[in-house]
PDB file of C-alpha atoms in Angstrom:
ATOM      1  CA  UNK L   1      62.289 137.678  84.286  1.00  0.00           C
ATOM      2  CA  UNK L   2      61.325 141.006  82.889  1.00  0.00           C
ATOM      3  CA  UNK L   3      62.780 144.458  83.473  1.00  0.00           C
ATOM      4  CA  UNK L   4      61.258 147.856  82.919  1.00  0.00           C
ATOM      5  CA  UNK L   5      63.377 150.993  82.571  1.00  0.00           C
ATOM      6  CA  UNK L   6      61.992 154.432  83.382  1.00  0.00           C
ATOM      7  CA  UNK L   7      62.890 157.425  81.298  1.00  0.00           C
ATOM      8  CA  UNK L   8      65.927 159.331  82.581  1.00  0.00           C
ATOM      9  CA  UNK L   9      65.356 162.843  83.826  1.00  0.00           C
ATOM     10  CA  UNK L  10      67.943 165.577  83.943  1.00  0.00           C
ATOM     11  CA  UNK L  11      70.489 165.001  86.696  1.00  0.00           C
ATOM     12  CA  UNK L  12      68.880 161.752  87.846  1.00  0.00           C
ATOM     13  CA  UNK L  13      70.126 158.183  87.284  1.00  0.00           C
ATOM     14  CA  UNK L  14      68.067 155.724  85.317  1.00  0.00           C
ATOM     15  CA  UNK L  15      66.026 153.511  87.634  1.00  0.00           C
ATOM     16  CA  UNK L  16      65.386 149.893  86.763  1.00  0.00           C
ATOM     17  CA  UNK L  17      62.705 147.731  88.309  1.00  0.00           C
ATOM     18  CA  UNK L  18      62.971 143.959  88.094  1.00  0.00           C
ATOM     19  CA  UNK L  19      60.248 141.344  88.305  1.00  0.00           C
ATOM     20  CA  UNK L  20      62.046 138.270  89.671  1.00  0.00           C
ATOM     21  CA  UNK L  21      59.392 135.699  88.800  1.00  0.00           C
ATOM     22  CA  UNK L  22      56.139 135.053  87.003  1.00  0.00           C
ATOM     23  CA  UNK L  23      53.354 132.514  87.401  1.00  0.00           C
ATOM     24  CA  UNK L  24      51.918 131.078  84.218  1.00  0.00           C
ATOM     25  CA  UNK L  25      49.175 128.528  83.679  1.00  0.00           C
ATOM     26  CA  UNK L  26      50.111 125.155  82.259  1.00  0.00           C
ATOM     27  CA  UNK L  27      48.007 122.251  81.011  1.00  0.00           C
ATOM     28  CA  UNK L  28      49.426 118.846  81.979  1.00  0.00           C
ATOM     29  CA  UNK L  29      48.265 115.418  80.863  1.00  0.00           C
ATOM     30  CA  UNK L  30      49.194 112.679  83.324  1.00  0.00           C
ATOM     31  CA  UNK L  31      48.915 108.915  83.353  1.00  0.00           C
ATOM     32  CA  UNK L  32      46.249 107.677  85.780  1.00  0.00           C
ATOM     33  CA  UNK L  33      47.044 104.378  87.512  1.00  0.00           C
ATOM     34  CA  UNK L  34      43.797 102.899  88.828  1.00  0.00           C
ATOM     35  CA  UNK L  35      44.485 100.599  91.759  1.00  0.00           C
ATOM     36  CA  UNK L  36      41.858  98.049  92.814  1.00  0.00           C
ATOM     37  CA  UNK L  37      42.455  96.161  96.037  1.00  0.00           C
ATOM     38  CA  UNK L  38      45.834  96.225  97.728  1.00  0.00           C
ATOM     39  CA  UNK L  39      49.213  97.258  96.347  1.00  0.00           C
ATOM     40  CA  UNK L  40      50.643  93.809  97.007  1.00  0.00           C
ATOM     41  CA  UNK L  41      52.856  91.403  95.084  1.00  0.00           C
ATOM     42  CA  UNK L  42      50.060  90.429  92.680  1.00  0.00           C
ATOM     43  CA  UNK L  43      49.458  94.080  91.834  1.00  0.00           C
ATOM     44  CA  UNK L  44      53.152  94.680  91.161  1.00  0.00           C
ATOM     45  CA  UNK L  45      53.318  91.531  89.001  1.00  0.00           C
ATOM     46  CA  UNK L  46      50.351  92.739  86.934  1.00  0.00           C
ATOM     47  CA  UNK L  47      51.997  96.144  86.579  1.00  0.00           C
ATOM     48  CA  UNK L  48      55.290  94.555  85.484  1.00  0.00           C
ATOM     49  CA  UNK L  49      53.461  92.560  82.815  1.00  0.00           C
ATOM     50  CA  UNK L  50      51.832  95.701  81.447  1.00  0.00           C
ATOM     51  CA  UNK L  51      55.091  97.622  81.392  1.00  0.00           C
ATOM     52  CA  UNK L  52      56.777  94.813  79.443  1.00  0.00           C
ATOM     53  CA  UNK L  53      54.179  95.201  76.705  1.00  0.00           C
ATOM     54  CA  UNK L  54      55.211  98.798  76.040  1.00  0.00           C
ATOM     55  CA  UNK L  55      58.879  99.243  76.969  1.00  0.00           C
ATOM     56  CA  UNK L  56      59.849 102.856  77.640  1.00  0.00           C
ATOM     57  CA  UNK L  57      56.338 104.085  76.828  1.00  0.00           C
ATOM     58  CA  UNK L  58      55.500 105.028  80.431  1.00  0.00           C
ATOM     59  CA  UNK L  59      59.071 105.903  81.369  1.00  0.00           C
ATOM     60  CA  UNK L  60      59.211 109.220  83.245  1.00  0.00           C
ATOM     61  CA  UNK L  61      55.561 109.966  82.411  1.00  0.00           C
ATOM     62  CA  UNK L  62      53.830 112.117  85.056  1.00  0.00           C
ATOM     63  CA  UNK L  63      51.753 109.633  87.068  1.00  0.00           C
ATOM     64  CA  UNK L  64      48.745 110.030  89.372  1.00  0.00           C
ATOM     65  CA  UNK L  65      47.421 107.257  91.618  1.00  0.00           C
ATOM     66  CA  UNK L  66      43.640 106.915  91.471  1.00  0.00           C
ATOM     67  CA  UNK L  67      42.642 105.426  94.832  1.00  0.00           C
ATOM     68  CA  UNK L  68      38.890 105.105  94.214  1.00  0.00           C
ATOM     69  CA  UNK L  69      38.952 101.323  94.701  1.00  0.00           C
ATOM     70  CA  UNK L  70      42.240 100.986  96.565  1.00  0.00           C
ATOM     71  CA  UNK L  71      42.489  99.210  99.912  1.00  0.00           C
ATOM     72  CA  UNK L  72      45.005 100.151 102.562  1.00  0.00           C
ATOM     73  CA  UNK L  73      47.502 102.902 101.764  1.00  0.00           C
ATOM     74  CA  UNK L  74      46.175 104.812 104.758  1.00  0.00           C
ATOM     75  CA  UNK L  75      49.543 104.946 106.462  1.00  0.00           C
ATOM     76  CA  UNK L  76      52.809 106.694 105.601  1.00  0.00           C
ATOM     77  CA  UNK L  77      54.867 103.503 105.285  1.00  0.00           C
ATOM     78  CA  UNK L  78      52.488 101.786 102.830  1.00  0.00           C
ATOM     79  CA  UNK L  79      52.146 104.913 100.675  1.00  0.00           C
ATOM     80  CA  UNK L  80      55.881 105.621 100.668  1.00  0.00           C
ATOM     81  CA  UNK L  81      56.672 101.989  99.783  1.00  0.00           C
ATOM     82  CA  UNK L  82      54.267 102.077  96.829  1.00  0.00           C
ATOM     83  CA  UNK L  83      55.712 105.369  95.581  1.00  0.00           C
ATOM     84  CA  UNK L  84      59.188 103.853  95.829  1.00  0.00           C
ATOM     85  CA  UNK L  85      58.148 100.734  93.899  1.00  0.00           C
ATOM     86  CA  UNK L  86      56.680 102.867  91.121  1.00  0.00           C
ATOM     87  CA  UNK L  87      59.691 105.165  90.904  1.00  0.00           C
ATOM     88  CA  UNK L  88      62.046 102.191  90.779  1.00  0.00           C
ATOM     89  CA  UNK L  89      60.207 101.285  87.552  1.00  0.00           C
ATOM     90  CA  UNK L  90      60.747 104.816  86.197  1.00  0.00           C
ATOM     91  CA  UNK L  91      57.148 105.830  86.796  1.00  0.00           C
ATOM     92  CA  UNK L  92      57.153 109.447  87.951  1.00  0.00           C
ATOM     93  CA  UNK L  93      54.357 109.420  90.531  1.00  0.00           C
ATOM     94  CA  UNK L  94      53.655 112.866  91.936  1.00  0.00           C
ATOM     95  CA  UNK L  95      50.104 112.811  93.291  1.00  0.00           C
ATOM     96  CA  UNK L  96      46.913 110.971  94.220  1.00  0.00           C
ATOM     97  CA  UNK L  97      43.260 111.527  93.484  1.00  0.00           C
ATOM     98  CA  UNK L  98      39.982 110.168  94.882  1.00  0.00           C
ATOM     99  CA  UNK L  99      41.757 109.477  98.194  1.00  0.00           C
ATOM    100  CA  UNK L 100      40.107 109.013 101.590  1.00  0.00           C
ATOM    101  CA  UNK L 101      41.059 111.393 104.372  1.00  0.00           C
ATOM    102  CA  UNK L 102      43.577 108.890 105.769  1.00  0.00           C
ATOM    103  CA  UNK L 103      45.020 108.151 102.328  1.00  0.00           C
ATOM    104  CA  UNK L 104      45.338 111.871 101.570  1.00  0.00           C
ATOM    105  CA  UNK L 105      47.199 112.413 104.844  1.00  0.00           C
ATOM    106  CA  UNK L 106      49.517 109.479 104.100  1.00  0.00           C
ATOM    107  CA  UNK L 107      50.143 110.747 100.569  1.00  0.00           C
ATOM    108  CA  UNK L 108      51.104 114.208 101.783  1.00  0.00           C
ATOM    109  CA  UNK L 109      53.427 112.693 104.381  1.00  0.00           C
ATOM    110  CA  UNK L 110      55.061 110.683 101.584  1.00  0.00           C
ATOM    111  CA  UNK L 111      55.640 113.830  99.532  1.00  0.00           C
ATOM    112  CA  UNK L 112      52.720 113.401  97.116  1.00  0.00           C
ATOM    113  CA  UNK L 113      50.119 116.053  96.373  1.00  0.00           C
ATOM    114  CA  UNK L 114      46.365 115.484  96.616  1.00  0.00           C
ATOM    115  CA  UNK L 115      44.541 116.329  93.400  1.00  0.00           C
ATOM    116  CA  UNK L 116      40.867 116.702  92.509  1.00  0.00           C
ATOM    117  CA  UNK L 117      39.309 114.057  90.297  1.00  0.00           C
ATOM    118  CA  UNK L 118      40.383 114.272  86.669  1.00  0.00           C
ATOM    119  CA  UNK L 119      38.834 113.159  83.397  1.00  0.00           C
ATOM    120  CA  UNK L 120      40.038 110.017  81.620  1.00  0.00           C
ATOM    121  CA  UNK L 121      41.247 110.603  78.066  1.00  0.00           C
ATOM    122  CA  UNK L 122      41.852 108.014  75.347  1.00  0.00           C
ATOM    123  CA  UNK L 123      45.424 107.200  74.376  1.00  0.00           C
ATOM    124  CA  UNK L 124      45.124 108.813  70.979  1.00  0.00           C
ATOM    125  CA  UNK L 125      44.479 112.204  72.625  1.00  0.00           C
ATOM    126  CA  UNK L 126      47.270 112.105  75.169  1.00  0.00           C
ATOM    127  CA  UNK L 127      50.144 114.497  74.537  1.00  0.00           C
ATOM    128  CA  UNK L 128      53.890 114.100  75.133  1.00  0.00           C
ATOM    129  CA  UNK L 129      56.131 114.238  78.134  1.00  0.00           C
ATOM    130  CA  UNK L 130      56.109 110.571  77.804  1.00  0.00           C
ATOM    131  CA  UNK L 131      52.568 111.043  78.464  1.00  0.00           C
ATOM    132  CA  UNK L 132      50.462 108.826  78.333  1.00  0.00           C
ATOM    133  CA  UNK L 133      48.037 106.348  78.275  1.00  0.00           C
ATOM    134  CA  UNK L 134      45.918 105.012  80.976  1.00  0.00           C
ATOM    135  CA  UNK L 135      47.118 101.994  82.940  1.00  0.00           C
ATOM    136  CA  UNK L 136      44.590  99.760  84.658  1.00  0.00           C
ATOM    137  CA  UNK L 137      46.036  97.056  86.950  1.00  0.00           C
ATOM    138  CA  UNK L 138      43.112  95.493  88.818  1.00  0.00           C
ATOM    139  CA  UNK L 139      42.815  92.788  91.483  1.00  0.00           C
ATOM    140  CA  UNK L 140      39.737  91.409  93.169  1.00  0.00           C
ATOM    141  CA  UNK L 141      39.310  93.098  96.560  1.00  0.00           C
ATOM    142  CA  UNK L 142      40.438  90.802  99.365  1.00  0.00           C
ATOM    143  CA  UNK L 143      41.436  88.000  96.991  1.00  0.00           C
ATOM    144  CA  UNK L 144      44.704  89.276  95.558  1.00  0.00           C
ATOM    145  CA  UNK L 145      43.953  87.521  92.261  1.00  0.00           C
ATOM    146  CA  UNK L 146      43.805  89.242  88.865  1.00  0.00           C
ATOM    147  CA  UNK L 147      40.349  89.807  87.445  1.00  0.00           C
ATOM    148  CA  UNK L 148      39.596  87.739  84.337  1.00  0.00           C
ATOM    149  CA  UNK L 149      40.361  89.527  81.103  1.00  0.00           C
ATOM    150  CA  UNK L 150      37.299  90.720  79.158  1.00  0.00           C
ATOM    151  CA  UNK L 151      36.417  88.913  75.960  1.00  0.00           C
ATOM    152  CA  UNK L 152      38.654  90.152  73.115  1.00  0.00           C
ATOM    153  CA  UNK L 153      37.132  92.586  70.660  1.00  0.00           C
ATOM    154  CA  UNK L 154      37.078  91.959  66.946  1.00  0.00           C
ATOM    155  CA  UNK L 155      40.231  93.259  65.231  1.00  0.00           C
ATOM    156  CA  UNK L 156      39.786  96.635  63.623  1.00  0.00           C
ATOM    157  CA  UNK L 157      42.479  98.602  61.805  1.00  0.00           C
ATOM    158  CA  UNK L 158      42.881 102.284  62.522  1.00  0.00           C
ATOM    159  CA  UNK L 159      43.692 104.703  59.695  1.00  0.00           C
ATOM    160  CA  UNK L 160      45.480 108.040  60.215  1.00  0.00           C
ATOM    161  CA  UNK L 161      45.602 110.231  57.097  1.00  0.00           C
ATOM    162  CA  UNK L 162      47.780 113.053  58.376  1.00  0.00           C
ATOM    163  CA  UNK L 163      51.296 113.390  59.806  1.00  0.00           C
ATOM    164  CA  UNK L 164      51.869 112.350  63.419  1.00  0.00           C
ATOM    165  CA  UNK L 165      53.672 115.295  64.953  1.00  0.00           C
ATOM    166  CA  UNK L 166      56.170 115.515  67.786  1.00  0.00           C
ATOM    167  CA  UNK L 167      54.438 115.099  71.139  1.00  0.00           C
ATOM    168  CA  UNK L 168      51.532 113.066  69.756  1.00  0.00           C
ATOM    169  CA  UNK L 169      50.687 109.479  70.686  1.00  0.00           C
ATOM    170  CA  UNK L 170      48.465 107.354  68.443  1.00  0.00           C
ATOM    171  CA  UNK L 171      47.236 103.949  69.643  1.00  0.00           C
ATOM    172  CA  UNK L 172      45.375 101.234  67.729  1.00  0.00           C
ATOM    173  CA  UNK L 173      44.043  98.981  70.490  1.00  0.00           C
ATOM    174  CA  UNK L 174      42.140  96.532  68.273  1.00  0.00           C
ATOM    175  CA  UNK L 175      44.482  95.662  65.428  1.00  0.00           C
ATOM    176  CA  UNK L 176      46.695  97.322  62.835  1.00  0.00           C
ATOM    177  CA  UNK L 177      47.631 100.981  62.645  1.00  0.00           C
ATOM    178  CA  UNK L 178      47.970 102.559  59.186  1.00  0.00           C
ATOM    179  CA  UNK L 179      49.522 106.010  58.856  1.00  0.00           C
ATOM    180  CA  UNK L 180      49.588 107.887  55.567  1.00  0.00           C
ATOM    181  CA  UNK L 181      52.342 110.399  56.194  1.00  0.00           C
ATOM    182  CA  UNK L 182      55.454 110.792  58.348  1.00  0.00           C
ATOM    183  CA  UNK L 183      55.889 110.151  62.067  1.00  0.00           C
ATOM    184  CA  UNK L 184      57.968 112.957  63.549  1.00  0.00           C
ATOM    185  CA  UNK L 185      60.723 112.707  66.123  1.00  0.00           C
ATOM    186  CA  UNK L 186      59.177 112.730  69.594  1.00  0.00           C
ATOM    187  CA  UNK L 187      55.947 111.074  68.394  1.00  0.00           C
ATOM    188  CA  UNK L 188      54.789 107.579  69.367  1.00  0.00           C
ATOM    189  CA  UNK L 189      52.680 105.145  67.366  1.00  0.00           C
ATOM    190  CA  UNK L 190      51.448 101.988  69.072  1.00  0.00           C
ATOM    191  CA  UNK L 191      49.344  99.025  67.935  1.00  0.00           C
ATOM    192  CA  UNK L 192      48.264  95.636  69.165  1.00  0.00           C
ATOM    193  CA  UNK L 193      48.803  94.442  65.574  1.00  0.00           C
ATOM    194  CA  UNK L 194      51.007  95.637  62.720  1.00  0.00           C
ATOM    195  CA  UNK L 195      52.077  99.221  62.012  1.00  0.00           C
ATOM    196  CA  UNK L 196      52.144 100.502  58.413  1.00  0.00           C
ATOM    197  CA  UNK L 197      53.759 103.904  57.820  1.00  0.00           C
ATOM    198  CA  UNK L 198      53.552 105.373  54.322  1.00  0.00           C
ATOM    199  CA  UNK L 199      56.213 107.965  55.029  1.00  0.00           C
ATOM    200  CA  UNK L 200      59.335 108.493  57.139  1.00  0.00           C
ATOM    201  CA  UNK L 201      59.445 107.097  60.666  1.00  0.00           C
ATOM    202  CA  UNK L 202      61.495 109.317  62.968  1.00  0.00           C
ATOM    203  CA  UNK L 203      59.702 108.726  66.271  1.00  0.00           C
ATOM    204  CA  UNK L 204      58.864 105.567  68.208  1.00  0.00           C
ATOM    205  CA  UNK L 205      56.894 102.613  66.853  1.00  0.00           C
ATOM    206  CA  UNK L 206      55.655  99.782  69.102  1.00  0.00           C
ATOM    207  CA  UNK L 207      53.750  96.904  67.468  1.00  0.00           C
ATOM    208  CA  UNK L 208      52.213  93.781  68.996  1.00  0.00           C
ATOM    209  CA  UNK L 209      52.033  95.443  72.412  1.00  0.00           C
ATOM    210  CA  UNK L 210      49.714  92.757  73.801  1.00  0.00           C
ATOM    211  CA  UNK L 211      52.343  90.118  73.073  1.00  0.00           C
ATOM    212  CA  UNK L 212      51.712  89.360  69.386  1.00  0.00           C
ATOM    213  CA  UNK L 213      55.138  88.138  68.267  1.00  0.00           C
ATOM    214  CA  UNK L 214      53.973  87.875  64.639  1.00  0.00           C
ATOM    215  CA  UNK L 215      53.339  91.639  64.404  1.00  0.00           C
ATOM    216  CA  UNK L 216      55.495  93.723  62.046  1.00  0.00           C
ATOM    217  CA  UNK L 217      56.373  97.344  61.387  1.00  0.00           C
ATOM    218  CA  UNK L 218      56.506  98.581  57.786  1.00  0.00           C
ATOM    219  CA  UNK L 219      57.716 102.006  56.679  1.00  0.00           C
ATOM    220  CA  UNK L 220      58.875 103.818  53.564  1.00  0.00           C
ATOM    221  CA  UNK L 221      61.894 105.412  55.277  1.00  0.00           C
ATOM    222  CA  UNK L 222      63.445 104.450  58.619  1.00  0.00           C
ATOM    223  CA  UNK L 223      65.063 106.916  60.996  1.00  0.00           C
ATOM    224  CA  UNK L 224      63.404 105.723  64.209  1.00  0.00           C
ATOM    225  CA  UNK L 225      64.169 106.612  67.815  1.00  0.00           C
ATOM    226  CA  UNK L 226      62.792 103.246  68.968  1.00  0.00           C
ATOM    227  CA  UNK L 227      61.359 100.097  67.369  1.00  0.00           C
ATOM    228  CA  UNK L 228      59.555  97.484  69.479  1.00  0.00           C
ATOM    229  CA  UNK L 229      57.570  94.315  68.854  1.00  0.00           C
ATOM    230  CA  UNK L 230      55.951  92.337  71.686  1.00  0.00           C
ATOM    231  CA  UNK L 231      58.277  93.896  74.240  1.00  0.00           C
ATOM    232  CA  UNK L 232      61.577  93.428  72.379  1.00  0.00           C
ATOM    233  CA  UNK L 233      63.046  96.691  71.180  1.00  0.00           C
ATOM    234  CA  UNK L 234      65.955  98.461  69.530  1.00  0.00           C
ATOM    235  CA  UNK L 235      66.861 102.113  69.868  1.00  0.00           C
ATOM    236  CA  UNK L 236      68.445 104.456  67.359  1.00  0.00           C
ATOM    237  CA  UNK L 237      71.859 103.752  68.914  1.00  0.00           C
ATOM    238  CA  UNK L 238      71.631 100.100  67.806  1.00  0.00           C
ATOM    239  CA  UNK L 239      70.511 100.895  64.251  1.00  0.00           C
ATOM    240  CA  UNK L 240      73.921 101.091  62.612  1.00  0.00           C
ATOM    241  CA  UNK L 241      74.917 102.024  59.055  1.00  0.00           C
ATOM    242  CA  UNK L 242      74.410  98.440  57.904  1.00  0.00           C
ATOM    243  CA  UNK L 243      70.648  98.667  58.600  1.00  0.00           C
ATOM    244  CA  UNK L 244      68.507  99.249  55.481  1.00  0.00           C
ATOM    245  CA  UNK L 245      66.664 102.551  55.590  1.00  0.00           C
ATOM    246  CA  UNK L 246      64.260 102.613  52.642  1.00  0.00           C
ATOM    247  CA  UNK L 247      61.126 100.457  52.273  1.00  0.00           C
ATOM    248  CA  UNK L 248      61.812  98.227  55.260  1.00  0.00           C
ATOM    249  CA  UNK L 249      60.006  95.809  57.525  1.00  0.00           C
ATOM    250  CA  UNK L 250      60.730  95.080  61.179  1.00  0.00           C
ATOM    251  CA  UNK L 251      59.905  91.668  62.624  1.00  0.00           C
ATOM    252  CA  UNK L 252      60.880  89.151  65.289  1.00  0.00           C
ATOM    253  CA  UNK L 253      63.042  86.136  64.567  1.00  0.00           C
ATOM    254  CA  UNK L 254      63.156  84.228  67.818  1.00  0.00           C
ATOM    255  CA  UNK L 255      64.400  86.692  70.427  1.00  0.00           C
ATOM    256  CA  UNK L 256      65.966  89.000  67.841  1.00  0.00           C
ATOM    257  CA  UNK L 257      64.404  92.132  66.376  1.00  0.00           C
ATOM    258  CA  UNK L 258      65.263  92.196  62.688  1.00  0.00           C
ATOM    259  CA  UNK L 259      65.179  95.024  60.123  1.00  0.00           C
ATOM    260  CA  UNK L 260      65.093  93.955  56.474  1.00  0.00           C
ATOM    261  CA  UNK L 261      64.202  95.485  53.109  1.00  0.00           C
ATOM    262  CA  UNK L 262      60.762  94.809  51.675  1.00  0.00           C
ATOM    263  CA  UNK L 263      60.931  92.353  48.815  1.00  0.00           C
TER     264      UNK L 263
END
């Protein structure tokens, strides 16, 4: 709200004009959920498996449904049920893209907005608001069976030589992630392998996100918001005063996430 006051003239009161609202442009990065086939039990099971790999990573992230290869969802009930299933998993779905005319009508009836096609962006470029990464949960059309996983790529470490600032997400999808510098509060660093931080960790670190229980997190100073390995995690509330804070490693011991000093 802004107000503008005119100059007072002799014998006249000062007049004030008020602008009650303003419109401003905003750039928003959303998670795109590509749906192939039907949104059935197999799809939800595949989605659950992906969410377990990165606990809290997609929580409350703005989410768009990409319906390019989707089947069904051309009625209000099916669209509303899918939106409810996603929201029950703390996925904040708000719109659809690449929808047919029937799907667009169903989406609008279910309270979703219809968006133009967007542009996919790699995880390392996605900003905060629990923002994102791209989820792909695919099933063979008409079969309801998951597509076979592509052949694994050769491991390859990723090196970051500058601080990871609040709102940034950095993802190493083929191995270890090495960061020379601090990770700020509100930042997220994710790796399929180990995470090495040569600085203070204040944000979130998720290692072994594809289920590698042997993955570890190493850091010079620990003040993390969240630590996770292969789906098991601890938050800052569970990191009590007895936890070592300098030159530490985080690893799994059975079903327990352990924090210990480097020896």
